[in-house]
Amino acid sequence: MSTHLTWDMVNEISAGDPILGGLIKRRLAANYGEFLEILYDDITEGADEIRRQKHFIEKESEDGTTGRLQLFLKGRGYQCDFTAAGGNVDIEVKWKTFRWIGEAKKYTQVDKVYEGYLQLSTRYSPGTDPSGMAHGGLITYLRHPNAKEKMAVWKEALKDSFKDPSHCSFEDCNRFGPLGFYSEHEHGSHGTPFRVWHICLALHYDPLDKSGLATKARRAAKAKKSIKP
Amino acid sequence: MTDLASSLDSVAQVFGNGEERAAAEFLLRFLLSHPSTKHVNIGLVKELSGARRPSDKAVLRTLHFLAGESVGILSMKFEYLNDDEEPEDIDDDEARSAVQAGINPFTGEYDPECGRKLLIYFEPTGSLLP
């Protein structure tokens, strides 16, 4: 190959690669808005990767699944750890001078998701854009059916939680469709606007075809055998 | 600052002990013994890897990761081929205009050959310790 690595070659080499996607765009992010757009694309792709593995991670813990997402983001070049930002935040992403935090919750019931929302919006110090708006994310892992309905229920519960609904607004999410939305309200500690990206990773796995059922039973038996006394 | 062992651990944590880690080890050992190196590209890493010949994808993954925020041993830089087809360094704003709008940094005009003329390389940041 030529000693030069051209932009065309980078595009060719990185085509379809889960790690290399968007590497130049990410490197050239010049402001918080650009960073956020690229990060949200990256998280969306990371979520796709995790969903593709859902049949292997049926029983995985909240931290285990979050670890997968963190590793994906690390591979894409972010600094991404379980670190403290006013408490034990689940995901803290850093890129150059930009910072973003996310709280991850297993969606078992709405109250638990709300607890995560409160942690995100009152306990941690989120990253802010130049206008002073803070940004964060609430990532839920759902291992039950009908994710669309569950997200609609969560959105309604969140709306109802505000004493004055005029102090919050909601927006659809293009990346996750009905499994995502944005909320905006005043950050509890900062008093500045706080925009939260709510997304649901639908990890429900319950195949009903014969082959799927047999595979599931085989995996369950194998998992049972591998448990040491 | 980061040392060889922890850098390789970081690579292995993300990619396992495959081509990427091997490529990283060849490169990092070379950088430690050649601290004046200023220009790292895919060709150099493949040459250093000898008979193992990692794929272009594995080498680019490695370089990209080593230039990421969690390791930071390399920094991704940009060049553009001038009228004599010689690479010249360009800054981030010029690279951004080239990527976003196909603008030639030397003429300020749209360049249909931007994809061939915009070059990427990696420069050691000097933060690697033995």
XYZ file of C-alpha atoms in Angstrom:
359
model
C 0.000 0.000 0.000
C 0.987 3.659 -0.400
C 2.835 5.180 2.552
C 0.096 7.824 2.695
C -3.152 7.137 4.495
C -5.751 9.118 2.594
C -9.222 10.069 3.746
C -10.637 7.788 1.017
C -8.602 4.901 2.401
C -9.768 5.591 5.945
C -13.367 5.465 4.745
C -12.709 2.224 2.885
C -10.944 0.543 5.815
C -13.466 1.688 8.401
C -16.604 0.857 6.379
C -18.914 -1.266 8.517
C -16.427 -1.475 11.380
C -18.073 -0.971 14.784
C -14.942 0.573 16.268
C -13.726 2.845 13.483
C -17.022 4.449 12.492
C -16.871 8.258 12.570
C -13.240 8.471 13.686
C -12.374 11.618 11.749
C -15.631 13.380 12.564
C -15.068 12.590 16.248
C -11.484 13.833 16.135
C -12.598 17.125 14.577
C -15.490 17.865 16.960
C -14.990 21.555 17.677
C -17.732 22.360 20.161
C -20.012 20.703 22.697
C -22.890 20.430 20.225
C -20.762 18.514 17.707
C -19.366 16.312 20.477
C -22.872 15.500 21.672
C -24.150 14.622 18.189
C -21.253 12.230 17.616
C -21.490 10.747 21.114
C -25.228 10.093 20.699
C -24.546 8.419 17.330
C -21.869 6.303 19.027
C -24.131 5.333 21.938
C -26.861 4.411 19.445
C -24.445 2.125 17.610
C -23.183 0.698 20.904
C -26.788 -0.040 21.872
C -27.282 -1.815 18.528
C -24.228 -3.975 19.250
C -25.576 -4.875 22.703
C -29.026 -5.676 21.305
C -27.407 -8.049 18.821
C -26.001 -9.966 21.814
C -29.217 -9.981 23.862
C -29.626 -13.763 23.699
C -26.248 -14.136 25.438
C -26.901 -11.590 28.185
C -30.379 -12.436 29.376
C -29.320 -12.676 33.017
C -26.621 -10.037 32.977
C -26.513 -7.449 35.766
C -27.077 -3.739 35.220
C -23.368 -3.058 35.723
C -22.429 -5.860 33.334
C -24.467 -4.380 30.493
C -23.232 -0.885 31.293
C -19.684 -2.262 31.156
C -20.344 -3.455 27.598
C -21.446 0.016 26.557
C -18.442 1.588 28.266
C -16.070 -0.765 26.495
C -17.667 0.070 23.162
C -17.222 3.791 23.817
C -13.624 3.250 24.957
C -12.965 1.463 21.681
C -14.261 4.537 19.893
C -11.644 6.597 21.693
C -13.563 8.132 24.578
C -12.395 8.135 28.146
C -15.260 6.304 29.740
C -15.389 4.975 33.291
C -17.500 4.385 36.344
C -16.343 7.523 38.091
C -17.662 9.941 40.622
C -19.225 13.190 39.500
C -20.921 14.122 42.760
C -21.735 10.470 43.478
C -21.405 7.132 41.749
C -22.430 8.036 38.257
C -22.778 5.032 35.949
C -21.195 6.435 32.808
C -18.929 9.422 32.575
C -17.672 10.136 29.066
C -14.850 12.549 28.357
C -13.551 13.743 25.033
C -10.981 16.554 25.054
C -12.576 19.224 27.263
C -16.114 17.892 26.800
C -17.919 15.791 29.341
C -21.221 13.905 29.540
C -22.796 11.713 32.195
C -25.362 8.974 31.988
C -27.278 6.933 34.524
C -28.128 3.337 33.613
C -31.058 1.455 35.149
C -32.643 -1.917 34.680
C -36.257 -1.118 33.807
C -38.138 -3.354 36.228
C -40.667 -0.779 37.324
C -41.241 2.918 36.738
C -40.227 3.847 40.304
C -36.769 2.460 39.717
C -36.358 4.454 36.525
C -37.542 7.569 38.354
C -34.907 6.939 41.034
C -32.285 6.937 38.288
C -33.692 10.138 36.888
C -33.501 11.808 40.308
C -29.888 10.708 40.736
C -29.032 12.120 37.347
C -30.863 15.384 37.794
C -30.148 16.209 41.411
C -27.006 14.415 42.531
C -24.486 14.514 39.700
C -22.745 17.403 37.977
C -23.491 17.116 34.275
C -21.495 18.526 31.373
C -22.763 21.798 29.964
C -22.720 23.432 26.542
C -21.591 27.055 26.040
C -25.160 28.332 26.471
C -25.153 26.870 29.979
C -27.541 24.024 29.208
C -26.578 20.778 30.950
C -26.850 17.426 29.180
C -27.149 13.886 30.449
C -28.656 10.539 29.613
C -30.908 7.984 31.269
C -30.292 4.554 29.773
C -32.727 1.795 30.668
C -32.311 -1.926 30.051
C -35.627 -3.661 29.532
C -35.907 -7.433 29.602
C -39.698 -7.529 29.382
C -41.883 -7.320 26.286
C -43.412 -4.191 24.744
C -40.659 -1.642 25.135
C -42.642 0.981 23.240
C -45.438 0.901 25.787
C -42.988 0.854 28.715
C -41.270 3.995 27.430
C -44.619 5.718 26.942
C -45.509 4.829 30.547
C -42.190 6.221 31.755
C -42.651 9.437 29.784
C -46.112 9.968 31.301
C -44.826 9.229 34.806
C -42.053 11.762 34.344
C -44.510 14.381 33.088
C -46.719 13.761 36.102
C -43.768 14.123 38.468
C -43.384 17.823 37.692
C -45.542 19.995 39.900
C -45.714 22.618 37.180
C -45.770 20.952 33.735
C -44.955 24.290 32.072
C -41.454 23.976 33.565
C -40.618 20.954 31.447
C -40.774 20.088 27.779
C -40.401 16.912 25.735
C -39.063 16.134 22.301
C -39.046 13.004 20.136
C -35.823 11.117 19.527
C -34.872 10.339 15.915
C -32.232 7.817 16.879
C -34.393 5.545 19.038
C -37.865 6.330 17.679
C -40.556 5.308 20.190
C -37.881 3.864 22.483
C -36.360 7.261 23.192
C -37.200 10.878 23.940
C -35.656 14.062 25.315
C -36.860 15.940 28.355
C -35.847 19.419 29.374
C -36.321 21.054 32.751
C -34.366 22.951 35.356
C -31.437 21.087 36.923
C -32.051 20.604 40.655
C -28.661 21.830 41.844
C -27.544 24.123 39.042
C -30.789 25.904 38.296
C -29.841 25.821 34.604
C -31.769 24.001 31.869
C -31.068 20.270 31.862
C -31.699 18.214 28.739
C -31.907 14.475 29.315
C -31.770 11.832 26.606
C -33.960 8.907 27.711
C -33.311 5.685 25.828
C -34.434 2.117 26.236
C -32.356 -0.877 25.213
C -34.971 -3.508 24.482
C -33.223 -6.706 25.581
C -36.240 -8.971 25.880
C -35.446 -12.406 24.432
C -38.210 -14.942 24.255
C -38.227 -16.818 20.956
C -41.363 -18.815 20.265
C -40.201 -20.830 17.254
C -39.123 -24.441 17.906
C -35.476 -23.855 17.104
C -35.353 -20.725 19.270
C -36.987 -22.535 22.185
C -34.542 -25.420 21.881
C -31.583 -23.027 21.818
C -32.907 -21.176 24.817
C -33.410 -24.416 26.768
C -29.905 -25.593 25.833
C -28.372 -22.324 27.016
C -30.358 -22.432 30.258
C -29.182 -26.004 30.933
C -25.598 -25.050 30.150
C -25.798 -22.030 32.436
C -27.205 -24.203 35.235
C -24.367 -26.719 34.817
C -21.730 -23.993 34.872
C -22.887 -22.657 38.247
C -20.405 -23.829 40.817
C -21.629 -24.827 44.281
C 1.760 9.961 31.110
C 1.252 6.256 30.655
C 3.595 3.290 30.553
C 3.962 0.426 28.119
C 2.277 -2.217 30.289
C -0.813 -0.191 31.139
C -1.182 0.947 27.517
C -1.103 -2.645 26.323
C -3.566 -3.635 29.051
C -5.946 -0.952 27.794
C -5.650 -2.251 24.232
C -6.264 -5.821 25.398
C -9.243 -4.767 27.524
C -11.022 -3.465 24.433
C -9.711 -5.726 21.660
C -8.511 -8.848 23.429
C -5.087 -10.328 22.774
C -5.324 -10.377 19.001
C -3.872 -8.394 16.121
C -4.478 -4.998 17.719
C -2.533 -5.752 20.869
C 0.341 -7.267 18.892
C 0.464 -4.238 16.589
C 0.386 -1.902 19.600
C 3.278 -3.715 21.240
C 5.463 -3.550 18.121
C 4.723 0.147 17.737
C 5.124 1.149 21.381
C 8.418 -0.703 21.774
C 9.630 1.043 18.621
C 8.569 4.453 19.944
C 10.389 3.840 23.217
C 13.602 3.049 21.382
C 13.099 5.806 18.784
C 11.807 8.772 20.808
C 12.409 11.228 17.972
C 9.734 9.577 15.781
C 7.275 12.202 14.575
C 5.228 10.412 11.968
C 3.355 7.144 12.460
C 1.133 5.582 9.821
C -0.273 2.200 8.845
C 2.774 1.389 6.706
C 5.191 1.850 9.604
C 3.192 -0.413 11.929
C 2.927 -3.137 9.284
C 6.650 -2.923 8.660
C 7.369 -3.175 12.398
C 5.015 -6.149 12.693
C 7.131 -8.121 10.218
C 5.777 -11.513 9.287
C 2.639 -11.083 11.405
C 1.299 -8.495 8.903
C -1.816 -7.325 10.729
C -4.739 -6.177 8.591
C -5.177 -2.491 7.704
C -8.305 -2.506 9.836
C -6.494 -3.876 12.891
C -3.683 -1.335 12.533
C -6.047 1.582 12.094
C -8.052 0.405 15.113
C -4.832 0.285 17.112
C -3.647 3.738 16.045
C -7.083 5.247 16.591
C -7.303 3.723 20.066
C -3.805 4.839 21.068
C -4.805 8.349 19.984
C -8.009 8.202 22.028
C -8.687 9.902 25.326
C -8.089 6.857 27.513
C -4.520 6.288 26.281
C -3.423 9.461 24.485
C -0.011 8.232 23.360
C -0.655 9.399 19.799
C -2.399 12.360 18.303
C -4.213 12.217 14.958
C -2.902 14.863 12.519
C -3.802 15.984 9.024
C -1.885 16.823 5.871
C -2.948 17.843 2.377
C -1.160 17.231 -0.920
C -0.019 20.520 -2.465
C 0.334 21.288 -6.203
C 3.590 19.303 -6.281
C 1.799 16.338 -4.670
C 3.840 16.868 -1.506
C 2.073 16.565 1.865
C 1.882 19.712 3.967
C 0.533 19.929 7.501
C -2.868 21.554 7.868
C -4.648 22.601 11.051
C -7.935 21.260 12.439
C -10.048 24.061 10.948
C -8.608 23.367 7.490
C -9.137 19.629 7.932
C -12.719 20.273 9.041
C -13.424 22.360 5.907
C -11.934 19.621 3.762
C -14.004 16.888 5.447
C -17.250 18.835 5.651
C -17.196 20.688 2.324
C -14.312 19.304 0.251
C -12.400 22.595 0.480
C -8.747 22.596 -0.574
C -6.894 24.391 2.262
C -4.365 25.984 -0.128
C -6.827 27.410 -2.662
C -9.945 27.794 -0.538
C -11.861 26.243 -3.445
C -13.837 23.038 -3.726
C -11.507 20.182 -4.641
C -13.063 17.053 -6.176
C -9.896 15.144 -5.251
C -10.168 15.951 -1.573
C -10.566 12.297 -0.587
C -7.220 11.454 -2.199
C -5.365 14.561 -1.064
C -6.410 14.727 2.578
C -3.980 12.568 4.534
C -4.078 11.267 8.083
C -1.109 10.365 10.221
C -0.389 9.960 13.919
C 2.160 11.840 15.978
C 3.505 10.618 19.335
C 2.466 12.953 22.142
C 5.532 12.167 24.242
C 3.439 10.699 27.055
C 4.704 7.123 26.746
C 6.926 5.871 29.566
C 8.961 2.637 29.529
